[in-house]
Amino acid sequence: MFWRSSSIRCTVACLAALCAAPALADGVDYPETRTVDVVDTIHGEKIADPYRWLEDDNADDTKAWVRAENDVTFGYLDTIPERAAIESRLTELWNYERYGTPTKKGGRYFYSRNDGLQNQSVIYTVRSINDTPKELLDPNKLSSDGTVALSGIRASEDGKYFAYGVSDGGSDWQTYRVRDIESGRDLDDVIEWIKFSGVSWTKKGDGFFYSRYDAPKPGEELSGSNYYQKLYFHKLGTPQADDTLVYERPDQKDWGFGGEVTEDGNYLIISVWQGTERKNRIYYKDLHNPNAEVVKMLDDYDAEYAFLGNDGSTFYFRTDLSAPKGRIISIDAKNPARANWKEIVPEAAETLEGAGILNNWFVLNYLKDARTQVKIFDKKGEFVREVELPGIGSADGFNGRSDDTETFYAFNSFSTPTTVYHYDLISGRSKVFKAPKVNFNPDDFVTNQVFYTSKDGTRIPMFITHKRGLKLDGNNPTYLYGYGGFNISLTPRFSLKNIAWLEMGGVYAQANLRGGGEYGKAWHDAGRLLNKQNVFDDFISAAEWLIANKYTQTKKLAIGGGSNGGLLVGACITQRPELFGAALPAVGVMDMLRFQLFTIGHAWTSDYGRIEDEKIFRKLRSYSPYHNVKKGACYPPTMITTGDHDDRVVPAHSFKFAAALQAAQSCDNPVLIRIETRAGHGAGKPTSIIIKEVADSWAFLVKNLDMQVKKSSDKSPVAAVKSN
């Protein structure tokens, strides 16, 4: 066996010896955290896990520990005099009208709007895009504290019905309901236990396809493993118990299914996913024949195939097969042999991130050194034009039917708030649909893209944003952010959180680490599995570059990241604790030897690997933050953040890491954990909670990077910061 576990609970006398709580800076004591004698033997190596009891989120002692830790953390944060001014400025920044990108179904437009400080954005519909909109759904009315959020929306093709999913307290679990658009009333249909799935309506609007898991056992809703997803069809007006099982694979417990009805209503395209690797299978079902078998069209699991649309039996895909940066191909479902496939748009020098069909053209979203570039090609692969974007940044949207001659997209960058544009495909002109008015001056800031060299000589891009006239004297408070995983690309994005940081005189640096998707499949592969250490080396090299080039110095340099980025921060502070002045790891994967045991953690083995493989185990063991905390080390001031309803990366990761860091810390740098109640991994978090969480993070850095927030004569209470 590769894994053997032994567990011995400590006696009361033993606990007294083990639970001596280390002191926090400023005379505040950490809560006592008991330990247990749990030892796993993995590939012959004994691995202690003294805080395993914190994995039980339902246990009374875990809940008591959470309360005690929060008491210490919020007590510490409340003593920071600048915190109130930071929260005030964040509230002022957040209070502006903002819109989502419109979509169109059945002659209706649908879009979201937030008046500024609403906890959740409201959904509106309108017949003509410039008419007065009608409120369709206000999720703020679903809960008193704003913690019930919309998690998915889809109008039927005829624009008569509107299916919407809600999540409670930040959980990934979704419950779907259906609203009659004309009357504004909900039907009786209620669909539960949906996760990692949207819905897709039939062409005639009598029902929709969706994927779900079996109901979890009581007490395991937020921690139990998610296996055996199934694809169903729900017919309107019937109970969920009567839904038709369309496809399942009881022989493949970790397979998931996404069902999408083609625009002509003839086929159900089933994308079969396994883990988070950008590979999938493509099956389909003829919807004209209720008894038709599911056809396994692409079953080799050799590449990513993103279905774009069809002309009869000709299916169009974006794929990275034999094209690491992506290309467009067509496959005839009636003659699907590979010899008959046709390449329409070949691989380019840039990375193909997304694609759609509008005006019977391919609208392709590329990344050029992590910046958006949109190009249009006809069905024969002939270049039509490049979309003229407002500047260097990120563009999203370009959704619609294949015969639409109009669409919408949203554009933003580090200092440019998200503006929604209407795009005319015939003329090629963009026109502002909704432009926000945010209470700051974007001309006060500049962004540069630099390239630095990582440990192994690889050239890594990094965006740096700061106030104009910045002095490169090494004294600038700097926040370095990264992710580096799961083929996810970090592009220029507008963030009110970061605007507040920039106004305080901070520098914001965003490194495009390997493991992401900025340069295609090869870039992703270079930062996963046995290559994962490259990601940490890239981030550490970014920090060293910022110091060497006089942007900052160690005591002024903070690092942050969330989820896989939380792992990044945890790994870097355990590998190079002396390099950083502060750390903000959020909802991180901190126990790399047990991540696969909870909720959807098993899907991450595509990036992290499986512990059953001894080489993978050795690699995971070498960087797992929880297992590499060293007694007697001096770690930088650290505030870990998580949510008690996080069922993506269960909070036990953060709980155990915080307990280990607090017990090991040898200097007076604080180690805190901030645990938000009724919050999850991040999606759907209410505006009020976001503002308080950001204020706490920046206040923590103000104190620990030795910054001083001063009142100013202008509208901003945190417009000036002096480094002491």
XYZ file of C-alpha atoms in Angstrom, residues 45-413:
369
model
C 7.382 8.100 4.532
C 5.677 8.985 7.817
C 3.639 12.191 7.509
C 2.286 13.825 10.662
C -1.059 15.633 10.488
C -1.574 17.116 13.971
C -4.474 19.384 12.968
C -6.606 16.886 11.085
C -9.468 17.394 13.503
C -10.008 20.802 11.873
C -11.208 19.033 8.725
C -14.552 18.347 10.398
C -16.430 21.569 9.682
C -19.514 20.329 11.540
C -17.739 19.587 14.827
C -18.418 21.850 17.786
C -14.711 22.166 18.599
C -13.957 23.283 15.024
C -16.711 25.907 15.231
C -15.340 27.079 18.582
C -11.858 27.356 17.070
C -13.228 29.436 14.183
C -14.921 31.820 16.621
C -11.764 32.133 18.705
C -9.548 32.818 15.691
C -11.969 35.407 14.341
C -12.049 37.125 17.729
C -8.267 37.517 17.615
C -8.200 38.568 13.951
C -10.958 41.170 14.137
C -9.621 42.405 17.458
C -6.266 42.989 15.745
C -7.805 44.654 12.687
C -9.971 46.929 14.825
C -6.844 48.460 16.344
C -5.566 49.697 12.962
C -6.570 53.378 12.871
C -6.426 53.645 9.059
C -8.922 50.856 8.502
C -12.024 53.049 8.765
C -10.695 55.499 6.172
C -9.864 52.654 3.803
C -13.364 51.176 4.118
C -14.882 54.603 3.601
C -12.933 55.142 0.392
C -13.739 51.656 -0.880
C -17.436 52.289 -0.273
C -17.170 55.560 -2.176
C -15.403 53.855 -5.091
C -17.899 50.991 -5.216
C -20.893 53.294 -5.335
C -21.294 53.607 -9.097
C -23.769 52.233 -11.636
C -22.452 49.249 -13.577
C -23.863 46.948 -16.227
C -23.327 43.439 -17.496
C -22.977 42.564 -21.178
C -26.421 42.138 -22.825
C -27.542 38.902 -24.461
C -30.531 38.445 -26.753
C -33.163 35.691 -26.867
C -36.557 35.672 -28.583
C -36.455 39.343 -29.453
C -35.577 40.358 -25.901
C -32.348 41.720 -24.451
C -31.223 40.631 -20.997
C -28.575 42.285 -18.862
C -27.574 42.926 -15.268
C -27.345 46.263 -13.494
C -26.085 47.265 -10.076
C -26.908 50.748 -8.788
C -23.635 50.823 -6.878
C -23.825 49.297 -3.420
C -26.438 46.620 -4.050
C -25.184 43.327 -2.687
C -26.203 41.528 -5.891
C -26.800 42.815 -9.422
C -30.395 42.875 -10.698
C -31.473 41.265 -13.999
C -33.446 43.382 -16.466
C -35.082 42.701 -19.809
C -36.100 45.015 -22.622
C -37.508 44.665 -26.148
C -35.486 47.512 -27.655
C -32.040 48.059 -26.207
C -32.623 51.785 -25.602
C -36.093 51.438 -24.063
C -36.837 51.607 -20.367
C -35.865 48.197 -18.926
C -38.191 45.944 -16.960
C -36.912 44.327 -13.769
C -36.953 40.581 -14.226
C -35.226 39.283 -11.107
C -33.754 40.989 -8.054
C -31.652 38.487 -6.072
C -31.336 41.007 -3.226
C -34.914 40.065 -2.330
C -33.958 36.402 -1.880
C -32.140 36.939 1.442
C -31.838 39.670 4.042
C -28.027 39.677 4.080
C -27.359 39.386 0.338
C -25.719 35.956 0.617
C -28.112 34.253 -1.805
C -26.686 34.941 -5.255
C -27.490 34.212 -8.865
C -25.187 31.486 -10.130
C -26.580 30.907 -13.617
C -29.179 32.372 -15.975
C -30.563 31.207 -19.318
C -33.594 32.446 -21.251
C -35.498 30.077 -23.514
C -35.029 30.537 -27.253
C -38.488 32.088 -27.660
C -37.876 34.563 -24.830
C -40.865 33.265 -22.858
C -39.128 31.677 -19.882
C -36.082 32.440 -17.813
C -34.242 29.697 -15.896
C -32.117 30.944 -13.041
C -29.845 29.230 -10.557
C -29.127 30.480 -7.055
C -26.430 29.540 -4.574
C -26.726 30.006 -0.828
C -23.890 31.363 1.291
C -21.263 31.054 -1.436
C -21.690 27.318 -1.987
C -21.155 25.776 -5.430
C -24.491 23.965 -5.077
C -27.208 25.514 -7.231
C -30.988 25.351 -7.152
C -32.722 26.255 -10.424
C -36.163 27.786 -10.857
C -38.084 29.025 -13.884
C -39.713 32.439 -14.239
C -42.416 33.389 -16.719
C -40.953 36.555 -18.239
C -44.230 38.249 -19.143
C -45.927 37.787 -15.766
C -42.765 37.859 -13.645
C -43.986 34.841 -11.673
C -42.060 31.664 -10.927
C -43.405 28.331 -12.093
C -43.577 25.388 -9.709
C -40.428 23.820 -11.207
C -37.543 23.460 -8.713
C -34.331 21.634 -9.691
C -31.825 20.868 -6.931
C -28.250 19.597 -6.419
C -26.852 21.099 -9.595
C -23.136 21.799 -9.530
C -20.667 22.698 -12.308
C -23.483 22.900 -14.830
C -25.795 25.396 -16.458
C -28.979 24.623 -18.371
C -29.714 24.426 -22.092
C -33.258 24.835 -23.398
C -34.826 22.851 -26.204
C -35.616 24.910 -29.285
C -39.351 24.867 -28.585
C -38.827 25.831 -24.930
C -40.654 22.910 -23.317
C -37.751 22.015 -21.044
C -33.997 22.026 -20.588
C -30.973 19.788 -20.091
C -28.790 20.030 -16.992
C -26.256 17.991 -14.994
C -26.421 17.163 -11.303
C -25.030 14.956 -8.574
C -26.964 12.749 -6.194
C -28.008 14.528 -3.004
C -25.124 14.414 -0.498
C -25.401 12.690 2.841
C -26.551 14.929 5.704
C -23.566 16.801 7.136
C -21.451 16.286 3.991
C -23.033 18.991 1.843
C -19.931 21.202 1.969
C -17.169 18.606 2.231
C -18.235 15.329 0.645
C -16.628 14.272 -2.634
C -18.562 14.987 -5.820
C -18.655 11.905 -8.046
C -20.983 10.367 -10.647
C -22.454 13.465 -12.267
C -25.469 12.668 -14.466
C -27.072 14.480 -17.417
C -30.864 14.945 -17.229
C -33.733 16.505 -19.172
C -36.367 18.433 -17.243
C -39.770 18.952 -18.828
C -41.543 22.091 -17.670
C -44.460 21.515 -15.326
C -43.192 18.180 -13.991
C -41.425 17.332 -10.702
C -37.680 16.793 -10.715
C -38.218 13.179 -9.677
C -39.704 12.578 -13.136
C -36.746 14.054 -15.040
C -35.316 11.876 -17.811
C -31.813 10.518 -17.331
C -30.082 11.252 -20.631
C -26.575 9.987 -19.918
C -24.471 8.630 -17.079
C -21.299 6.603 -16.706
C -21.394 4.497 -13.537
C -18.049 3.032 -14.610
C -16.401 6.510 -14.584
C -17.096 8.200 -11.277
C -15.092 11.364 -11.993
C -16.602 12.120 -15.423
C -18.784 15.194 -15.789
C -21.173 16.215 -18.562
C -22.182 19.478 -20.183
C -25.216 19.333 -22.457
C -25.794 22.029 -25.108
C -28.649 22.079 -27.635
C -27.552 23.201 -31.091
C -29.037 26.419 -32.440
C -31.179 24.522 -34.950
C -32.514 22.297 -32.158
C -31.466 19.091 -33.928
C -28.691 17.845 -31.659
C -27.674 17.701 -28.037
C -23.897 18.147 -27.866
C -22.442 16.453 -24.788
C -19.014 17.621 -23.676
C -17.504 15.016 -21.377
C -14.973 16.448 -18.935
C -12.649 14.759 -16.504
C -10.821 16.897 -14.005
C -9.674 20.384 -14.901
C -7.321 19.501 -17.732
C -8.253 21.177 -21.018
C -9.205 17.870 -22.604
C -12.655 16.505 -23.267
C -14.731 14.054 -25.240
C -17.583 15.040 -27.554
C -20.722 12.904 -27.779
C -24.057 13.860 -29.331
C -27.673 12.782 -29.458
C -30.236 13.260 -32.258
C -33.094 15.167 -30.595
C -35.602 14.330 -33.336
C -35.556 10.715 -32.203
C -36.388 10.230 -28.503
C -34.916 6.729 -28.640
C -31.682 7.757 -30.361
C -28.506 6.459 -28.783
C -25.763 8.809 -27.627
C -23.065 8.809 -30.334
C -19.425 8.905 -29.212
C -18.068 11.244 -31.841
C -14.694 12.205 -30.295
C -13.730 9.676 -27.651
C -9.920 9.676 -27.595
C -9.547 12.302 -24.859
C -6.563 13.718 -26.723
C -7.279 17.477 -26.821
C -9.744 20.241 -26.051
C -12.766 20.495 -28.340
C -15.025 23.510 -27.764
C -18.231 23.247 -29.797
C -19.004 26.517 -31.612
C -22.035 25.717 -33.779
C -23.163 23.708 -36.762
C -24.419 23.849 -40.321
C -26.549 20.718 -40.480
C -24.250 17.784 -39.741
C -21.105 19.938 -40.014
C -19.884 20.732 -36.505
C -17.372 23.528 -35.806
C -14.840 23.351 -32.992
C -12.075 25.329 -31.397
C -9.340 22.822 -30.562
C -5.711 22.579 -29.515
C -5.210 19.237 -31.249
C -1.896 19.525 -33.129
C -2.081 23.259 -32.345
C -0.981 24.150 -28.785
C -2.202 27.740 -29.249
C -5.517 26.748 -30.821
C -7.229 26.582 -34.230
C -10.711 26.197 -35.782
C -11.772 22.950 -37.479
C -14.949 21.386 -38.875
C -16.096 17.775 -38.615
C -18.946 16.168 -40.534
C -20.900 14.113 -38.005
C -22.006 11.789 -40.806
C -18.434 11.206 -41.900
C -16.325 11.857 -38.773
C -13.115 10.011 -39.675
C -10.078 12.213 -38.961
C -9.019 12.074 -42.574
C -12.161 14.081 -43.380
C -11.637 16.861 -40.850
C -11.073 20.341 -42.265
C -8.927 23.101 -40.813
C -10.608 26.482 -41.261
C -8.478 28.902 -39.227
C -4.964 27.617 -38.553
C -2.939 28.137 -35.395
C -1.608 31.686 -35.011
C 1.316 33.170 -33.122
C -1.169 34.363 -30.478
C -3.102 32.101 -28.095
C -6.723 31.440 -29.104
C -8.703 31.874 -25.886
C -12.289 31.848 -27.136
C -14.451 31.721 -30.242
C -18.017 32.165 -31.422
C -20.081 32.415 -34.581
C -21.852 35.686 -35.426
C -23.086 36.925 -38.819
C -21.948 33.473 -40.006
C -18.362 34.530 -39.255
C -15.932 33.246 -36.669
C -15.220 35.872 -34.017
C -11.975 34.802 -32.350
C -10.568 36.095 -29.074
C -6.778 35.874 -28.931
C -4.217 36.689 -26.257
C -1.166 38.606 -27.413
C 1.260 38.764 -24.480
C -1.763 38.496 -22.127
C -3.690 41.310 -23.909
C -6.942 40.755 -25.815
C -6.944 40.787 -29.608
C -10.177 40.018 -31.508
C -10.097 38.865 -35.141
C -12.921 37.896 -37.500
C -12.775 35.209 -40.215
C -15.437 33.951 -42.601
C -16.589 30.315 -42.819
C -13.882 29.627 -45.411
C -11.180 30.866 -43.060
C -10.576 34.136 -44.893
C -9.591 37.066 -42.688
C -12.316 39.730 -42.500
C -11.010 42.293 -40.012
C -9.595 42.886 -36.571
C -11.948 44.481 -34.060
C -10.613 47.882 -33.019
C -10.629 47.761 -29.233
C -10.528 50.932 -27.104
C -6.999 50.205 -25.914
C -4.709 47.600 -24.370
C -6.731 45.480 -21.988
C -9.291 42.679 -21.792
C -12.456 42.233 -23.857
C -15.232 39.745 -23.112
C -18.595 39.007 -24.698
C -19.258 38.747 -28.447
C -22.159 36.376 -27.747
C -25.219 35.723 -29.879
C -26.794 33.591 -32.584
C -24.914 32.651 -35.716
C -27.085 34.981 -37.842
C -26.885 38.005 -35.522
C -25.406 41.136 -37.074
C -24.973 42.851 -33.710
C -23.345 41.868 -30.448
C -21.985 43.394 -27.244
C -18.662 43.233 -25.499
C -17.144 44.601 -22.292
C -13.708 46.199 -22.225
C -11.547 47.073 -19.234
C -7.950 47.378 -18.085
